[in-house]
């Protein structure tokens, strides 16, 4: 909060970097996007946004999922998930280290939390007692914040199959997906295993859109009714204009390449 009053802040994870030349033309398009949004049905805006996101993520399986919701922020998705975990009375193992708003939001919803260390999540390592608990939930961040550790496709497959066998709900926070240097179609892995899951995506950590953001929320079929009910208590939809702007940023990123449009800034900051 103090950083919001400063000209520069090294404590802020929001995307406040300067707008790079690749995205400058989008600013000139804003009136066009506004007018087009007025004539776009909400489901169509959401579907275009999901398609643009899945295309940039290289995830055909994400594009093919029938059920999804669009939350106004990743924190909103976390809150919906917290309500789901509380309603199902699922004791939840949360990866550590972790970012503060994850445990804060989950505890606010009354979710009982345990710790699973990210070192225990690698392929071939014996699963920790908390990870092995039956009838609970395992909450992971991929890649993890703040360490940047990531699960390979093989590691995620092992964990998803382990959760399926133990009747454990797998929750994935994919907020930092576009900073993963070795991406793969994680939704295909989830579909292959048949594990019960909830997963969410985010744009707020990626593009400098003055906090226009959206968070995609997905789940496996057995959770759809509950997720839909909890979502609808607070949200009907997200802004069509915001979804149109964000979709253009993703299309432009795909044209320029993620490495150039996004990761070059990270590399520059890392070097500094």
mmCIF file of N, CA and C in Angstrom, residues 85-176:
data_model
loop_
_atom_site.group_PDB
_atom_site.id
_atom_site.type_symbol
_atom_site.label_atom_id
_atom_site.label_comp_id
_atom_site.label_asym_id
_atom_site.label_seq_id
_atom_site.Cartn_x
_atom_site.Cartn_y
_atom_site.Cartn_z
ATOM 1 N N UNK A 85 -13.722 -24.872 -1.261
ATOM 2 C CA UNK A 85 -13.023 -25.724 -0.297
ATOM 3 C C UNK A 85 -13.757 -25.747 1.043
ATOM 4 N N UNK A 86 -14.263 -24.586 1.462
ATOM 5 C CA UNK A 86 -14.993 -24.508 2.726
ATOM 6 C C UNK A 86 -16.307 -25.274 2.650
ATOM 7 N N UNK A 87 -17.013 -25.130 1.518
ATOM 8 C CA UNK A 87 -18.291 -25.827 1.365
ATOM 9 C C UNK A 87 -18.108 -27.344 1.387
ATOM 10 N N UNK A 88 -17.010 -27.819 0.821
ATOM 11 C CA UNK A 88 -16.720 -29.262 0.789
ATOM 12 C C UNK A 88 -15.971 -29.731 2.031
ATOM 13 N N UNK A 89 -15.629 -28.780 2.922
ATOM 14 C CA UNK A 89 -14.908 -29.083 4.170
ATOM 15 C C UNK A 89 -13.601 -29.836 3.899
ATOM 16 N N UNK A 90 -12.845 -29.303 2.947
ATOM 17 C CA UNK A 90 -11.601 -29.956 2.540
ATOM 18 C C UNK A 90 -10.411 -29.301 3.226
ATOM 19 N N UNK A 91 -9.743 -30.055 4.097
ATOM 20 C CA UNK A 91 -8.469 -29.592 4.649
ATOM 21 C C UNK A 91 -7.466 -29.499 3.508
ATOM 22 N N UNK A 92 -6.732 -28.408 3.439
ATOM 23 C CA UNK A 92 -5.969 -28.092 2.226
ATOM 24 C C UNK A 92 -4.485 -27.945 2.520
ATOM 25 N N UNK A 93 -3.678 -28.658 1.754
ATOM 26 C CA UNK A 93 -2.225 -28.532 1.823
ATOM 27 C C UNK A 93 -1.794 -27.484 0.802
ATOM 28 N N UNK A 94 -1.212 -26.392 1.299
ATOM 29 C CA UNK A 94 -0.801 -25.266 0.445
ATOM 30 C C UNK A 94 0.710 -25.251 0.308
ATOM 31 N N UNK A 95 1.193 -25.081 -0.921
ATOM 32 C CA UNK A 95 2.632 -25.081 -1.165
ATOM 33 C C UNK A 95 3.297 -23.949 -0.383
ATOM 34 N N UNK A 96 4.488 -24.224 0.097
ATOM 35 C CA UNK A 96 5.297 -23.216 0.790
ATOM 36 C C UNK A 96 6.716 -23.281 0.257
ATOM 37 N N UNK A 97 7.382 -22.112 0.042
ATOM 38 C CA UNK A 97 6.907 -20.753 0.325
ATOM 39 C C UNK A 97 5.775 -20.338 -0.607
ATOM 40 N N UNK A 98 5.016 -19.322 -0.149
ATOM 41 C CA UNK A 98 3.872 -18.869 -0.929
ATOM 42 C C UNK A 98 3.679 -17.378 -0.738
ATOM 43 N N UNK A 99 2.821 -16.804 -1.571
ATOM 44 C CA UNK A 99 2.520 -15.379 -1.492
ATOM 45 C C UNK A 99 1.406 -15.155 -0.472
ATOM 46 N N UNK A 100 1.444 -14.032 0.235
ATOM 47 C CA UNK A 100 0.610 -13.869 1.423
ATOM 48 C C UNK A 100 -0.890 -13.925 1.165
ATOM 49 N N UNK A 101 -1.369 -13.450 -0.004
ATOM 50 C CA UNK A 101 -2.823 -13.400 -0.129
ATOM 51 C C UNK A 101 -3.461 -14.772 -0.295
ATOM 52 N N UNK A 102 -2.697 -15.790 -0.665
ATOM 53 C CA UNK A 102 -3.269 -17.135 -0.750
ATOM 54 C C UNK A 102 -3.735 -17.640 0.619
ATOM 55 N N UNK A 103 -2.852 -17.758 1.622
ATOM 56 C CA UNK A 103 -3.349 -18.218 2.923
ATOM 57 C C UNK A 103 -4.337 -17.238 3.558
ATOM 58 N N UNK A 104 -4.152 -15.940 3.355
ATOM 59 C CA UNK A 104 -5.064 -14.971 3.966
ATOM 60 C C UNK A 104 -6.490 -15.149 3.441
ATOM 61 N N UNK A 105 -6.646 -15.238 2.123
ATOM 62 C CA UNK A 105 -7.978 -15.383 1.545
ATOM 63 C C UNK A 105 -8.601 -16.725 1.897
ATOM 64 N N UNK A 106 -7.804 -17.785 1.889
ATOM 65 C CA UNK A 106 -8.346 -19.109 2.196
ATOM 66 C C UNK A 106 -8.783 -19.197 3.659
ATOM 67 N N UNK A 107 -7.958 -18.691 4.561
ATOM 68 C CA UNK A 107 -8.338 -18.710 5.983
ATOM 69 C C UNK A 107 -9.560 -17.840 6.238
ATOM 70 N N UNK A 108 -9.678 -16.735 5.508
ATOM 71 C CA UNK A 108 -10.845 -15.865 5.655
ATOM 72 C C UNK A 108 -12.122 -16.628 5.344
ATOM 73 N N UNK A 109 -12.028 -17.572 4.438
ATOM 74 C CA UNK A 109 -13.172 -18.413 4.086
ATOM 75 C C UNK A 109 -13.344 -19.604 5.032
ATOM 76 N N UNK A 110 -12.436 -19.746 6.006
ATOM 77 C CA UNK A 110 -12.555 -20.834 6.968
ATOM 78 C C UNK A 110 -11.886 -22.122 6.554
ATOM 79 N N UNK A 111 -10.992 -22.063 5.564
ATOM 80 C CA UNK A 111 -10.292 -23.272 5.112
ATOM 81 C C UNK A 111 -9.146 -23.578 6.074
ATOM 82 N N UNK A 112 -9.053 -24.824 6.527
ATOM 83 C CA UNK A 112 -7.957 -25.267 7.392
ATOM 84 C C UNK A 112 -6.773 -25.641 6.511
ATOM 85 N N UNK A 113 -5.609 -25.031 6.802
ATOM 86 C CA UNK A 113 -4.447 -25.180 5.934
ATOM 87 C C UNK A 113 -3.335 -25.984 6.589
ATOM 88 N N UNK A 114 -2.679 -26.810 5.780
ATOM 89 C CA UNK A 114 -1.426 -27.459 6.118
ATOM 90 C C UNK A 114 -0.371 -26.991 5.124
ATOM 91 N N UNK A 115 0.878 -27.376 5.384
ATOM 92 C CA UNK A 115 1.993 -26.979 4.526
ATOM 93 C C UNK A 115 2.496 -28.180 3.735
ATOM 94 N N UNK A 116 2.752 -27.975 2.452
ATOM 95 C CA UNK A 116 3.535 -28.924 1.682
ATOM 96 C C UNK A 116 4.681 -28.128 1.055
ATOM 97 N N UNK A 117 5.901 -28.544 1.301
ATOM 98 C CA UNK A 117 7.063 -27.821 0.801
ATOM 99 C C UNK A 117 7.272 -28.129 -0.679
ATOM 100 N N UNK A 118 7.627 -27.118 -1.439
ATOM 101 C CA UNK A 118 7.776 -27.312 -2.880
ATOM 102 C C UNK A 118 8.858 -28.341 -3.206
ATOM 103 N N UNK A 119 9.836 -28.544 -2.305
ATOM 104 C CA UNK A 119 10.879 -29.552 -2.542
ATOM 105 C C UNK A 119 10.306 -30.961 -2.570
ATOM 106 N N UNK A 120 9.125 -31.158 -1.962
ATOM 107 C CA UNK A 120 8.512 -32.487 -1.911
ATOM 108 C C UNK A 120 7.702 -32.806 -3.168
ATOM 109 N N UNK A 121 7.710 -31.932 -4.136
ATOM 110 C CA UNK A 121 6.838 -32.092 -5.293
ATOM 111 C C UNK A 121 7.554 -32.599 -6.529
ATOM 112 N N UNK A 122 8.850 -32.896 -6.417
ATOM 113 C CA UNK A 122 9.595 -33.302 -7.597
ATOM 114 C C UNK A 122 9.355 -34.777 -7.921
ATOM 115 N N UNK A 123 9.555 -35.108 -9.182
ATOM 116 C CA UNK A 123 9.340 -36.479 -9.648
ATOM 117 C C UNK A 123 10.242 -37.445 -8.882
ATOM 118 N N UNK A 124 9.665 -38.567 -8.448
ATOM 119 C CA UNK A 124 10.441 -39.613 -7.803
ATOM 120 C C UNK A 124 10.627 -39.433 -6.318
ATOM 121 N N UNK A 125 10.252 -38.268 -5.761
ATOM 122 C CA UNK A 125 10.416 -38.049 -4.330
ATOM 123 C C UNK A 125 9.197 -38.598 -3.593
ATOM 124 N N UNK A 126 9.426 -39.204 -2.414
ATOM 125 C CA UNK A 126 8.334 -39.747 -1.626
ATOM 126 C C UNK A 126 7.383 -38.619 -1.238
ATOM 127 N N UNK A 127 6.091 -38.838 -1.447
ATOM 128 C CA UNK A 127 5.114 -37.814 -1.131
ATOM 129 C C UNK A 127 5.052 -37.576 0.374
ATOM 130 N N UNK A 128 4.979 -36.312 0.772
ATOM 131 C CA UNK A 128 4.924 -35.967 2.184
ATOM 132 C C UNK A 128 3.590 -36.397 2.780
ATOM 133 N N UNK A 129 3.495 -36.536 4.124
ATOM 134 C CA UNK A 129 2.226 -36.934 4.744
ATOM 135 C C UNK A 129 1.067 -36.014 4.386
ATOM 136 N N UNK A 130 1.310 -34.699 4.331
ATOM 137 C CA UNK A 130 0.222 -33.778 4.009
ATOM 138 C C UNK A 130 -0.256 -33.968 2.573
ATOM 139 N N UNK A 131 0.680 -34.282 1.673
ATOM 140 C CA UNK A 131 0.313 -34.505 0.283
ATOM 141 C C UNK A 131 -0.455 -35.816 0.127
ATOM 142 N N UNK A 132 -0.234 -36.747 1.036
ATOM 143 C CA UNK A 132 -0.847 -38.058 0.927
ATOM 144 C C UNK A 132 -2.217 -38.137 1.598
ATOM 145 N N UNK A 133 -2.660 -37.062 2.254
ATOM 146 C CA UNK A 133 -3.934 -37.096 2.962
ATOM 147 C C UNK A 133 -5.075 -37.376 1.994
ATOM 148 N N UNK A 134 -5.931 -38.285 2.387
ATOM 149 C CA UNK A 134 -7.102 -38.581 1.580
ATOM 150 C C UNK A 134 -8.189 -37.524 1.788
ATOM 151 N N UNK A 135 -9.021 -37.377 0.779
ATOM 152 C CA UNK A 135 -10.231 -36.562 0.892
ATOM 153 C C UNK A 135 -9.938 -35.128 1.307
ATOM 154 N N UNK A 136 -8.801 -34.595 0.901
ATOM 155 C CA UNK A 136 -8.485 -33.199 1.151
ATOM 156 C C UNK A 136 -8.234 -32.490 -0.161
ATOM 157 N N UNK A 137 -7.435 -31.439 -0.103
ATOM 158 C CA UNK A 137 -7.078 -30.691 -1.314
ATOM 159 C C UNK A 137 -5.604 -30.349 -1.274
ATOM 160 N N UNK A 138 -5.006 -30.257 -2.445
ATOM 161 C CA UNK A 138 -3.612 -29.846 -2.600
ATOM 162 C C UNK A 138 -3.597 -28.605 -3.470
ATOM 163 N N UNK A 139 -3.045 -27.509 -2.943
ATOM 164 C CA UNK A 139 -3.074 -26.209 -3.622
ATOM 165 C C UNK A 139 -1.645 -25.842 -4.017
ATOM 166 N N UNK A 140 -1.377 -25.789 -5.334
ATOM 167 C CA UNK A 140 -0.049 -25.510 -5.856
ATOM 168 C C UNK A 140 -0.060 -24.259 -6.731
ATOM 169 N N UNK A 141 1.095 -23.607 -6.841
ATOM 170 C CA UNK A 141 1.270 -22.444 -7.702
ATOM 171 C C UNK A 141 2.312 -22.815 -8.751
ATOM 172 N N UNK A 142 1.955 -22.573 -10.043
ATOM 173 C CA UNK A 142 2.777 -23.086 -11.133
ATOM 174 C C UNK A 142 2.998 -22.026 -12.200
ATOM 175 N N UNK A 143 4.208 -21.446 -12.343
ATOM 176 C CA UNK A 143 5.378 -21.544 -11.468
ATOM 177 C C UNK A 143 5.106 -20.881 -10.110
ATOM 178 N N UNK A 144 5.881 -21.276 -9.113
ATOM 179 C CA UNK A 144 5.597 -20.810 -7.759
ATOM 180 C C UNK A 144 6.061 -19.370 -7.550
ATOM 181 N N UNK A 145 5.329 -18.670 -6.722
ATOM 182 C CA UNK A 145 5.672 -17.310 -6.301
ATOM 183 C C UNK A 145 5.997 -17.383 -4.809
ATOM 184 N N UNK A 146 7.217 -17.033 -4.376
ATOM 185 C CA UNK A 146 8.175 -16.165 -5.061
ATOM 186 C C UNK A 146 9.393 -16.870 -5.639
ATOM 187 N N UNK A 147 9.463 -18.192 -5.628
ATOM 188 C CA UNK A 147 10.720 -18.858 -5.969
ATOM 189 C C UNK A 147 10.913 -19.073 -7.469
ATOM 190 N N UNK A 148 9.817 -19.131 -8.230
ATOM 191 C CA UNK A 148 9.922 -19.438 -9.647
ATOM 192 C C UNK A 148 10.045 -20.917 -9.950
ATOM 193 N N UNK A 149 10.011 -21.778 -8.912
ATOM 194 C CA UNK A 149 10.091 -23.223 -9.148
ATOM 195 C C UNK A 149 8.852 -23.691 -9.918
ATOM 196 N N UNK A 150 9.071 -24.635 -10.820
ATOM 197 C CA UNK A 150 7.980 -25.123 -11.659
ATOM 198 C C UNK A 150 7.957 -26.640 -11.686
ATOM 199 N N UNK A 151 6.789 -27.185 -11.989
ATOM 200 C CA UNK A 151 6.645 -28.620 -12.163
ATOM 201 C C UNK A 151 6.779 -28.960 -13.646
ATOM 202 N N UNK A 152 7.567 -29.969 -13.957
ATOM 203 C CA UNK A 152 7.618 -30.473 -15.322
ATOM 204 C C UNK A 152 6.301 -31.189 -15.624
ATOM 205 N N UNK A 153 6.090 -31.500 -16.899
ATOM 206 C CA UNK A 153 4.885 -32.242 -17.278
ATOM 207 C C UNK A 153 4.838 -33.587 -16.565
ATOM 208 N N UNK A 154 6.002 -34.235 -16.446
ATOM 209 C CA UNK A 154 6.045 -35.527 -15.759
ATOM 210 C C UNK A 154 5.719 -35.415 -14.280
ATOM 211 N N UNK A 155 6.207 -34.360 -13.640
ATOM 212 C CA UNK A 155 5.934 -34.156 -12.225
ATOM 213 C C UNK A 155 4.455 -33.872 -11.999
ATOM 214 N N UNK A 156 3.869 -33.025 -12.850
ATOM 215 C CA UNK A 156 2.440 -32.736 -12.710
ATOM 216 C C UNK A 156 1.615 -33.991 -12.942
ATOM 217 N N UNK A 157 2.011 -34.813 -13.907
ATOM 218 C CA UNK A 157 1.303 -36.066 -14.164
ATOM 219 C C UNK A 157 1.344 -36.968 -12.934
ATOM 220 N N UNK A 158 2.511 -37.116 -12.323
ATOM 221 C CA UNK A 158 2.639 -37.948 -11.125
ATOM 222 C C UNK A 158 1.761 -37.429 -9.987
ATOM 223 N N UNK A 159 1.781 -36.106 -9.777
ATOM 224 C CA UNK A 159 1.002 -35.520 -8.683
ATOM 225 C C UNK A 159 -0.492 -35.660 -8.960
ATOM 226 N N UNK A 160 -0.909 -35.412 -10.202
ATOM 227 C CA UNK A 160 -2.323 -35.527 -10.542
ATOM 228 C C UNK A 160 -2.819 -36.957 -10.363
ATOM 229 N N UNK A 161 -2.017 -37.939 -10.778
ATOM 230 C CA UNK A 161 -2.419 -39.335 -10.595
ATOM 231 C C UNK A 161 -2.453 -39.705 -9.121
ATOM 232 N N UNK A 162 -1.495 -39.202 -8.348
ATOM 233 C CA UNK A 162 -1.476 -39.430 -6.902
ATOM 234 C C UNK A 162 -2.750 -38.859 -6.265
ATOM 235 N N UNK A 163 -3.122 -37.635 -6.661
ATOM 236 C CA UNK A 163 -4.328 -37.014 -6.112
ATOM 237 C C UNK A 163 -5.580 -37.794 -6.505
ATOM 238 N N UNK A 164 -5.637 -38.272 -7.737
ATOM 239 C CA UNK A 164 -6.798 -39.057 -8.163
ATOM 240 C C UNK A 164 -6.945 -40.325 -7.331
ATOM 241 N N UNK A 165 -5.828 -41.017 -7.103
ATOM 242 C CA UNK A 165 -5.878 -42.244 -6.303
ATOM 243 C C UNK A 165 -6.289 -41.969 -4.862
ATOM 244 N N UNK A 166 -5.898 -40.823 -4.327
ATOM 245 C CA UNK A 166 -6.168 -40.496 -2.925
ATOM 246 C C UNK A 166 -7.446 -39.679 -2.749
ATOM 247 N N UNK A 167 -8.193 -39.479 -3.831
ATOM 248 C CA UNK A 167 -9.422 -38.680 -3.771
ATOM 249 C C UNK A 167 -9.130 -37.280 -3.240
ATOM 250 N N UNK A 168 -8.018 -36.704 -3.713
ATOM 251 C CA UNK A 168 -7.595 -35.368 -3.313
ATOM 252 C C UNK A 168 -7.894 -34.383 -4.432
ATOM 253 N N UNK A 169 -8.509 -33.258 -4.088
ATOM 254 C CA UNK A 169 -8.781 -32.220 -5.067
ATOM 255 C C UNK A 169 -7.497 -31.445 -5.347
ATOM 256 N N UNK A 170 -7.127 -31.325 -6.610
ATOM 257 C CA UNK A 170 -5.923 -30.591 -7.005
ATOM 258 C C UNK A 170 -6.313 -29.179 -7.435
ATOM 259 N N UNK A 171 -5.697 -28.180 -6.797
ATOM 260 C CA UNK A 171 -5.948 -26.777 -7.132
ATOM 261 C C UNK A 171 -4.660 -26.188 -7.690
ATOM 262 N N UNK A 172 -4.764 -25.521 -8.843
ATOM 263 C CA UNK A 172 -3.587 -24.952 -9.492
ATOM 264 C C UNK A 172 -3.771 -23.453 -9.701
ATOM 265 N N UNK A 173 -2.832 -22.678 -9.171
ATOM 266 C CA UNK A 173 -2.743 -21.242 -9.414
ATOM 267 C C UNK A 173 -1.723 -21.044 -10.530
ATOM 268 N N UNK A 174 -2.221 -20.677 -11.716
ATOM 269 C CA UNK A 174 -1.362 -20.512 -12.894
ATOM 270 C C UNK A 174 -1.127 -19.039 -13.229
ATOM 271 N N UNK A 175 -1.148 -18.172 -12.210
ATOM 272 C CA UNK A 175 -1.065 -16.726 -12.437
ATOM 273 C C UNK A 175 0.191 -16.312 -13.193
ATOM 274 N N UNK A 176 1.268 -17.093 -13.053
ATOM 275 C CA UNK A 176 2.547 -16.705 -13.650
ATOM 276 C C UNK A 176 2.912 -17.586 -14.842
#
